[in-house]
mmCIF file of C-alpha atoms and ligand atoms in Angstrom:
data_model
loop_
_atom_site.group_PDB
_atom_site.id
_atom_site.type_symbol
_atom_site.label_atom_id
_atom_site.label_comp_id
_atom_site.label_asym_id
_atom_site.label_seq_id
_atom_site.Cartn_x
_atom_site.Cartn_y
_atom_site.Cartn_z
ATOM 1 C CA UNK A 1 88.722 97.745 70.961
ATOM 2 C CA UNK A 2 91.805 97.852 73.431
ATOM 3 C CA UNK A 3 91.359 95.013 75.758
ATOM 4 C CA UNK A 4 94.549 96.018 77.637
ATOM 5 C CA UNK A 5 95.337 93.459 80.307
ATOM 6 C CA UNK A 6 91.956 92.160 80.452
ATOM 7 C CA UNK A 7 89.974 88.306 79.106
ATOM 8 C CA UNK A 8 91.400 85.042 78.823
ATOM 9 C CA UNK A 9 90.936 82.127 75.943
ATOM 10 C CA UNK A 10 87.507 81.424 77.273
ATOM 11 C CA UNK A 11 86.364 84.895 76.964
ATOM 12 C CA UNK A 12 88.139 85.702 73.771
ATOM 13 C CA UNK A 13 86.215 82.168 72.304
ATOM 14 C CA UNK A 14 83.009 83.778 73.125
ATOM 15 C CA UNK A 15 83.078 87.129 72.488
ATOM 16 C CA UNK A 16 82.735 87.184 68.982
ATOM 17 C CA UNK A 17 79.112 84.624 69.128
ATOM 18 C CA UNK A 18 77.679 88.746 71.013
ATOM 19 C CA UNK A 19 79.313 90.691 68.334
ATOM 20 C CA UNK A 20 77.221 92.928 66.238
ATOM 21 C CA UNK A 21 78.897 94.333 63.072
ATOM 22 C CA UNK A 22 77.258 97.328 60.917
ATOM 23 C CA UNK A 23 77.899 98.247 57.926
ATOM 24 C CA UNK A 24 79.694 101.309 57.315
ATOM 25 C CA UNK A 25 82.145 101.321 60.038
ATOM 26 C CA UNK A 26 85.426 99.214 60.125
ATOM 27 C CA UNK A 27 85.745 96.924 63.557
ATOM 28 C CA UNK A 28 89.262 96.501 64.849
ATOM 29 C CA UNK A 29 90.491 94.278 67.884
ATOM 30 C CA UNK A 30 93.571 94.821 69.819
ATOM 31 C CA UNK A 31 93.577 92.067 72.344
ATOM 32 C CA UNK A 32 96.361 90.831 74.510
ATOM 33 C CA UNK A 33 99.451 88.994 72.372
ATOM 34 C CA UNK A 34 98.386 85.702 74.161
ATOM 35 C CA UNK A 35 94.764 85.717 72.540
ATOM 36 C CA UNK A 36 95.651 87.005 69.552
ATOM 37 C CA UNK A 37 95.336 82.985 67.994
ATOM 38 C CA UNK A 38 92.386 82.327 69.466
ATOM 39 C CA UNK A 39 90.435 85.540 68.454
ATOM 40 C CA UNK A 40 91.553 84.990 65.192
ATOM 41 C CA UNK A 41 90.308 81.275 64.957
ATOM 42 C CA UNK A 42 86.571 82.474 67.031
ATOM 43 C CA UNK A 43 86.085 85.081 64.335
ATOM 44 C CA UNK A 44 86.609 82.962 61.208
ATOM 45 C CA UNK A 45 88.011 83.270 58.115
ATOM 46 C CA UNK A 46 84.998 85.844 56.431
ATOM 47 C CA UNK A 47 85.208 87.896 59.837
ATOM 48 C CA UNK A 48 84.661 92.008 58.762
ATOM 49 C CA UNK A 49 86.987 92.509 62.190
ATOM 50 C CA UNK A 50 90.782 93.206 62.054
ATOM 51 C CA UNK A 51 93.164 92.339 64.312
ATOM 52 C CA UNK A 52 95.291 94.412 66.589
ATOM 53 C CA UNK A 53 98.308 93.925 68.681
ATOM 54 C CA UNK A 54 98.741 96.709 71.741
ATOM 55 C CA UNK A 55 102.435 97.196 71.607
ATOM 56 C CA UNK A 56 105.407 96.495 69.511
ATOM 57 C CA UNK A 57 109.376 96.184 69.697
ATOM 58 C CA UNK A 58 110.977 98.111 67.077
ATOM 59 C CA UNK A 59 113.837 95.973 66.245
ATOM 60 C CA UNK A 60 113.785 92.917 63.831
ATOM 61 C CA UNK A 61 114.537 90.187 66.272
ATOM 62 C CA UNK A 62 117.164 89.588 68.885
ATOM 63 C CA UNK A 63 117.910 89.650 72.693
ATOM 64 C CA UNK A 64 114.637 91.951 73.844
ATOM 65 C CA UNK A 65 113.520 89.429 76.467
ATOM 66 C CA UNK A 66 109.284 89.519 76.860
ATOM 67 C CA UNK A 67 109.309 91.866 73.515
ATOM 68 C CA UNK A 68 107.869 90.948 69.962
ATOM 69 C CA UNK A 69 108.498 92.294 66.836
ATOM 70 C CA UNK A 70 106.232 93.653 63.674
ATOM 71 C CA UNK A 71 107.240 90.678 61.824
ATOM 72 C CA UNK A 72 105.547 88.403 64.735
ATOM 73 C CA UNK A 73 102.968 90.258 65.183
ATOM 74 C CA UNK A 74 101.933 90.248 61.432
ATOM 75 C CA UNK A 75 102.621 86.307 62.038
ATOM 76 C CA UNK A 76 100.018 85.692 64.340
ATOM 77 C CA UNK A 77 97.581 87.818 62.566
ATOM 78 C CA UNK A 78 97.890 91.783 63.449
ATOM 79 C CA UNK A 79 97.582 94.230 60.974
ATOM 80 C CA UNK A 80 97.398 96.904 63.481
ATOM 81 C CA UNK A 81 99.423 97.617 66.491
ATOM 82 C CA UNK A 82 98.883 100.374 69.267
ATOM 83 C CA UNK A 83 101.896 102.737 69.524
ATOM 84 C CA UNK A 84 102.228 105.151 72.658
ATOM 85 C CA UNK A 85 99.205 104.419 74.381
ATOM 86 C CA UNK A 86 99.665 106.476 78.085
ATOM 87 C CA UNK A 87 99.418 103.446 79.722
ATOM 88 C CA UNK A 88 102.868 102.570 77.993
ATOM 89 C CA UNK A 89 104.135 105.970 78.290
ATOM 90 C CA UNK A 90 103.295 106.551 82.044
ATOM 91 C CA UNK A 91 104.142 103.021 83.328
ATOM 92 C CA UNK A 92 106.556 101.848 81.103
ATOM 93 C CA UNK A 93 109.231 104.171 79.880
ATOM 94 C CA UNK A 94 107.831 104.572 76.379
ATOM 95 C CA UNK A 95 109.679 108.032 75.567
ATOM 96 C CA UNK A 96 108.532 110.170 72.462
ATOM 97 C CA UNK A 97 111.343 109.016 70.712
ATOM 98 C CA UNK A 98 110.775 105.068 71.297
ATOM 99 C CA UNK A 99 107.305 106.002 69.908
ATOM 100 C CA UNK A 100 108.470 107.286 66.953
ATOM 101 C CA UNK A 101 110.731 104.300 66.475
ATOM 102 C CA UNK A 102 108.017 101.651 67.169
ATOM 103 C CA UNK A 103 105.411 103.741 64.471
ATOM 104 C CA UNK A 104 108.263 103.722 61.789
ATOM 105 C CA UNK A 105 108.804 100.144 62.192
ATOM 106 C CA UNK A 106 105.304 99.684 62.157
ATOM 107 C CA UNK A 107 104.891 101.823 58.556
ATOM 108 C CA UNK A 108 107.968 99.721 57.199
ATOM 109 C CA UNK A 109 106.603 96.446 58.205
ATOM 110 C CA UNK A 110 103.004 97.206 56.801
ATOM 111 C CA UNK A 111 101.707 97.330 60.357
ATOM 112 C CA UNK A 112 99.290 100.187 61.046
ATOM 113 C CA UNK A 113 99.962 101.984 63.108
ATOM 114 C CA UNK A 114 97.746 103.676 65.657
ATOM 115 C CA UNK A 115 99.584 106.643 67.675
ATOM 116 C CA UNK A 116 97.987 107.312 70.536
ATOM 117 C CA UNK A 117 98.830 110.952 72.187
ATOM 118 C CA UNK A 118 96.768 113.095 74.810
ATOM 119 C CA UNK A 119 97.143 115.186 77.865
ATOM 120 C CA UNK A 120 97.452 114.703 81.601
ATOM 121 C CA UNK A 121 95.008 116.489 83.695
ATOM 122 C CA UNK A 122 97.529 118.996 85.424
ATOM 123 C CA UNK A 123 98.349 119.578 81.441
ATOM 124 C CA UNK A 124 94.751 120.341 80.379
ATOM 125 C CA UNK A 125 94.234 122.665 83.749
ATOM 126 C CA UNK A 126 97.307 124.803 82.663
ATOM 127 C CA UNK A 127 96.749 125.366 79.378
ATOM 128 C CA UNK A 128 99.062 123.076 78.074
ATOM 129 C CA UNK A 129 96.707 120.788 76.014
ATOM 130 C CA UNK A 130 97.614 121.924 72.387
ATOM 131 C CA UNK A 131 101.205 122.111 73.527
ATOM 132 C CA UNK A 132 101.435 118.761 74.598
ATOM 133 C CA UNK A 133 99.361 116.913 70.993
ATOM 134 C CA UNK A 134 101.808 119.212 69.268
ATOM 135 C CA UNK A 135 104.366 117.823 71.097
ATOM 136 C CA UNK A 136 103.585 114.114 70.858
ATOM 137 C CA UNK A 137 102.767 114.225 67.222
ATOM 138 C CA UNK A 138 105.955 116.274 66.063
ATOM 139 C CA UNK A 139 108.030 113.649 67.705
ATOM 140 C CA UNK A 140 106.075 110.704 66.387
ATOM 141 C CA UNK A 141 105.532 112.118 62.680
ATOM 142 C CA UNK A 142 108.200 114.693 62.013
ATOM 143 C CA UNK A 143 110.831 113.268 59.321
ATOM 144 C CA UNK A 144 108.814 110.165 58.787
ATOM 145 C CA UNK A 145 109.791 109.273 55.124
ATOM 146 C CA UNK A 146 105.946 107.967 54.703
ATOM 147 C CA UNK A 147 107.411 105.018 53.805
ATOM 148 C CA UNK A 148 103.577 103.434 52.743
ATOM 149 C CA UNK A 149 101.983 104.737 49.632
ATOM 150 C CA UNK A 150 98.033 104.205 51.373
ATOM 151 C CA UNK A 151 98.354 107.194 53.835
ATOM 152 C CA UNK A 152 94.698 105.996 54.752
ATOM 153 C CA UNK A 153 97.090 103.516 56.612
ATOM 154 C CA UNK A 154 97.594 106.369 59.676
ATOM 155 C CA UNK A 155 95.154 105.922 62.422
ATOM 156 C CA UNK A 156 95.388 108.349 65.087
ATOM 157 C CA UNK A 157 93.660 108.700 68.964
ATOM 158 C CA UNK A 158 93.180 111.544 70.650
ATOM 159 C CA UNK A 159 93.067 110.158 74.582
ATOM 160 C CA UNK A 160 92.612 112.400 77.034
ATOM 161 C CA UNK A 161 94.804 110.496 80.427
ATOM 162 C CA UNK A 162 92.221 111.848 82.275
ATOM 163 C CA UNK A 163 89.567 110.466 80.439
ATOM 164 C CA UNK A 164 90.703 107.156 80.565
ATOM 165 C CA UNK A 165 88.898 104.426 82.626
ATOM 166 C CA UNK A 166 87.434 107.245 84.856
ATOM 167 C CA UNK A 167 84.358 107.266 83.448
ATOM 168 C CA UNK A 168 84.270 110.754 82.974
ATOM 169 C CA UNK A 169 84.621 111.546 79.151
ATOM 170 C CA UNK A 170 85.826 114.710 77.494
ATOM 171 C CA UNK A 171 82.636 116.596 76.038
ATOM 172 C CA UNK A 172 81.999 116.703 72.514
ATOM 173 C CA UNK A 173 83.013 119.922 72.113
ATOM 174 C CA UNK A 174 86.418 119.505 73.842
ATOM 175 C CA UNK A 175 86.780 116.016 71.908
ATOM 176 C CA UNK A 176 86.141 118.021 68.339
ATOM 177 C CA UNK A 177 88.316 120.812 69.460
ATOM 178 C CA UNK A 178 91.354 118.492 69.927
ATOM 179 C CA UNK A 179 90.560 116.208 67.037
ATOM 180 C CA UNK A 180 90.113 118.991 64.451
ATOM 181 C CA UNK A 181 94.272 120.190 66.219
ATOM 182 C CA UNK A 182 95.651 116.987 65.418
ATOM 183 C CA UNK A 183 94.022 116.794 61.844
ATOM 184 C CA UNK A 184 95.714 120.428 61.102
ATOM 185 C CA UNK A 185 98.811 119.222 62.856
ATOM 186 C CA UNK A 186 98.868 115.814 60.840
ATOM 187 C CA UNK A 187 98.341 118.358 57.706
ATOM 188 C CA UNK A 188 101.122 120.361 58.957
ATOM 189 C CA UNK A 189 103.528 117.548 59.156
ATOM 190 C CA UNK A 190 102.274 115.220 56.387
ATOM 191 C CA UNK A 191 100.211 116.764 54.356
ATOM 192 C CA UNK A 192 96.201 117.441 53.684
ATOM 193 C CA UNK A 193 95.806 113.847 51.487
ATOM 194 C CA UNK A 194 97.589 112.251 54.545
ATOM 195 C CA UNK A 195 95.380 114.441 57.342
ATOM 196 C CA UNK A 196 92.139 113.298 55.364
ATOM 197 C CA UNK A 197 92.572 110.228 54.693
ATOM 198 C CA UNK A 198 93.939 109.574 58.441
ATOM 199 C CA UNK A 199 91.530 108.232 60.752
ATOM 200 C CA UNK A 200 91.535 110.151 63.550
ATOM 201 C CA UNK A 201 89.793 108.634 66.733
ATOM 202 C CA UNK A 202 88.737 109.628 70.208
ATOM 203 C CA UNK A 203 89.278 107.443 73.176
ATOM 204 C CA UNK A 204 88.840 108.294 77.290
ATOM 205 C CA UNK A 205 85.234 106.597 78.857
ATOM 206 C CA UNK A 206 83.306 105.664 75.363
ATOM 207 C CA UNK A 207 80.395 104.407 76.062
ATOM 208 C CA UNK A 208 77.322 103.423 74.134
ATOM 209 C CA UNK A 209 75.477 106.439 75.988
ATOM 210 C CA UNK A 210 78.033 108.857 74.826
ATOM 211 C CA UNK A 211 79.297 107.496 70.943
ATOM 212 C CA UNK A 212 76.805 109.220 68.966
ATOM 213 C CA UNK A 213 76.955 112.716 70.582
ATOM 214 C CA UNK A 214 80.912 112.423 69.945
ATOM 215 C CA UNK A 215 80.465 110.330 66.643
ATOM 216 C CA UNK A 216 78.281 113.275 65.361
ATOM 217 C CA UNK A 217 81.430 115.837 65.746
ATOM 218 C CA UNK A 218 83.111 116.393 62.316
ATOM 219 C CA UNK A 219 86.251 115.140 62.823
ATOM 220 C CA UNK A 220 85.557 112.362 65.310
ATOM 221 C CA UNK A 221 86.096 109.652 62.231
ATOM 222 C CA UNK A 222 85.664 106.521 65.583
ATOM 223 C CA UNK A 223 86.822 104.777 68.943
ATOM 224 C CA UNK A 224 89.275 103.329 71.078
ATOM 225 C CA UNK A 225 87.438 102.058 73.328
ATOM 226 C CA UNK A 226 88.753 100.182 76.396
ATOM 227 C CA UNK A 227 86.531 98.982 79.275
ATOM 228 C CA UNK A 228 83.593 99.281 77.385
ATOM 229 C CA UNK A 229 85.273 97.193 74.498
ATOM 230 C CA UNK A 230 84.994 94.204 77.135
ATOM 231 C CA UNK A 231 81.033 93.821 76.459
ATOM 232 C CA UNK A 232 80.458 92.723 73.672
ATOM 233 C CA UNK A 233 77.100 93.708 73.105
ATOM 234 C CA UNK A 234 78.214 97.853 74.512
ATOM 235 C CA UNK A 235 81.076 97.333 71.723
ATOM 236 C CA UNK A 236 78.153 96.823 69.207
ATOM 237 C CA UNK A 237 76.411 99.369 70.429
ATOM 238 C CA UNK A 238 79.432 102.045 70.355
ATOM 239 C CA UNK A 239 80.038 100.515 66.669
ATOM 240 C CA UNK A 240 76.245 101.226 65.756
ATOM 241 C CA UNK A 241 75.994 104.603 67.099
ATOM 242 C CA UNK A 242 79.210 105.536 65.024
ATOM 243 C CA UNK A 243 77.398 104.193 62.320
ATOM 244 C CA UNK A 244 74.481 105.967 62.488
ATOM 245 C CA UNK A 245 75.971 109.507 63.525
ATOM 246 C CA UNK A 246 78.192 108.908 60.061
ATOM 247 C CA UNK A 247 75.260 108.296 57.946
ATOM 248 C CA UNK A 248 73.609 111.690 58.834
ATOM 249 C CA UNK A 249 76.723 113.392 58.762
HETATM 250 P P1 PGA B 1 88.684 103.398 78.376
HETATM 251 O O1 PGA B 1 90.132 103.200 77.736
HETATM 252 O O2 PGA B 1 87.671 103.303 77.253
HETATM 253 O O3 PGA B 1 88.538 102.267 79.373
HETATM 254 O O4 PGA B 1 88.655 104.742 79.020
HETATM 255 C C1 PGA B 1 90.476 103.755 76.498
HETATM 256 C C2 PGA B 1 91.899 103.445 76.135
HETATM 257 O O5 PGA B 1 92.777 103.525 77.005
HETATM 258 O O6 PGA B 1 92.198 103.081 74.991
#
């Protein structure tokens, strides 16, 4: 769940009393830094749900006014952090590079990370799809000295730009096509026990009436899901239809 810029305390209090968890599927909450505590306290100390930040600051600590570092953000509770979402990328100024700094800081702090990468429209109506993945994961992953011995520790999310909040989703097939690209590319660059073990997820418009047609797809291991991540109850849903679509996998 990426709750972007979305929720305050009030909301955050409530929405774990709608959330329901099934088994065989592993829940994690990225909500804004603010809400982080209060999440954390609504969900209770046997809670099966981790906890998320959406963005990091690679450095250890010093003058980065507005910024917070892996350290903190393992402080207030995150075990996972977003990296190179597009909204970061397209609004602002995360280069490929400052990606690749934020996931290795991530990996060294033992953050996990999850790299987010995924074409622009104009991209996918030129051809340039397979290009572009290529692209962001060479950047992100190339020369990484896999500093964490658990490579199941590597989550990442194929998102389509123009998939996201549109309400248009990419179709299953075009989800499994990219998916099963950046699984060879992560096997490429890492390894196959890294590329396996990796969860890779699909995010752009899931939905509760779309999750198990894209859940079914072989290498669609799960979700980021933003505005439907909101809802409880459509979170649930999303979380149950992965569930199901894994069992008769
Ligand atoms: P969406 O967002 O589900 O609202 O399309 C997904 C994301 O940006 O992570």
């Amino acid at each position: 769940a990426n709750w972007k810029m979305n929720l305050l305390a009030a909301d955050a209090r409530a929405w774990p009393a709608k959330l329901e968890a099934p088994a065989g599927v592993e829940l994690l909450v990225c909500p804004p830094l603010a809400l982080l505590p209060v999440l954390r306290d609504a969900l209770g100390p046997a809670g099966r749900v981790a906890l998320g930040a959406q963005n990091v600051h690679p450095a250890a600590k010093g003058a980065f006014t507005g910024e917070h570092s892996c350290a903190m953000l393992l402080d207030a509770g995150a075990r996972y952090v977003l990296v190179g979402h597009s909204e970061r990328r397209a609004m602002f100024g995360d280069t490929d590079a400052f990606v690749a700094d934020k996931l290795r800081a991530a990996l060294n702090a033992g953050l996990r990370p999850v790299l987010c990468v995924g074409e622009r429209l104009a991209e996918r109506e030129s051809g340039a799809t397979f290009r572009v993945l290529r692209g962001q994961l060479t950047a992100a992953l190339a020369g990484l000295g896999l500093p964490s011995p658990e490579p199941a520790t590597l989550v990442v999310a194929y998102e389509p730009v123009w998939a996201i909040g549109t309400g248009r989703n990419a179709t299953a097939e075009q989800a499994q096509e990219a998916l099963a690209f950046v699984r060879e590319r992560l096997a490429e660059l890492l390894g196959w026990t890294w590329a396996r073990a990796a969860r890779i997820l699909y995010g752009g418009s899931a939905t509760p009436a779309n999750a198990a047609e894209l859940a079914a797809q072989p290498d669609v291991d799960g979700f980021l899901v933003g505005g439907a991540s909101l809802d409880p109850a459509a979170f649930s849903a999303i979380a149950a239809a992965t569930a199901r679509a894994k069992e008769q996998r």
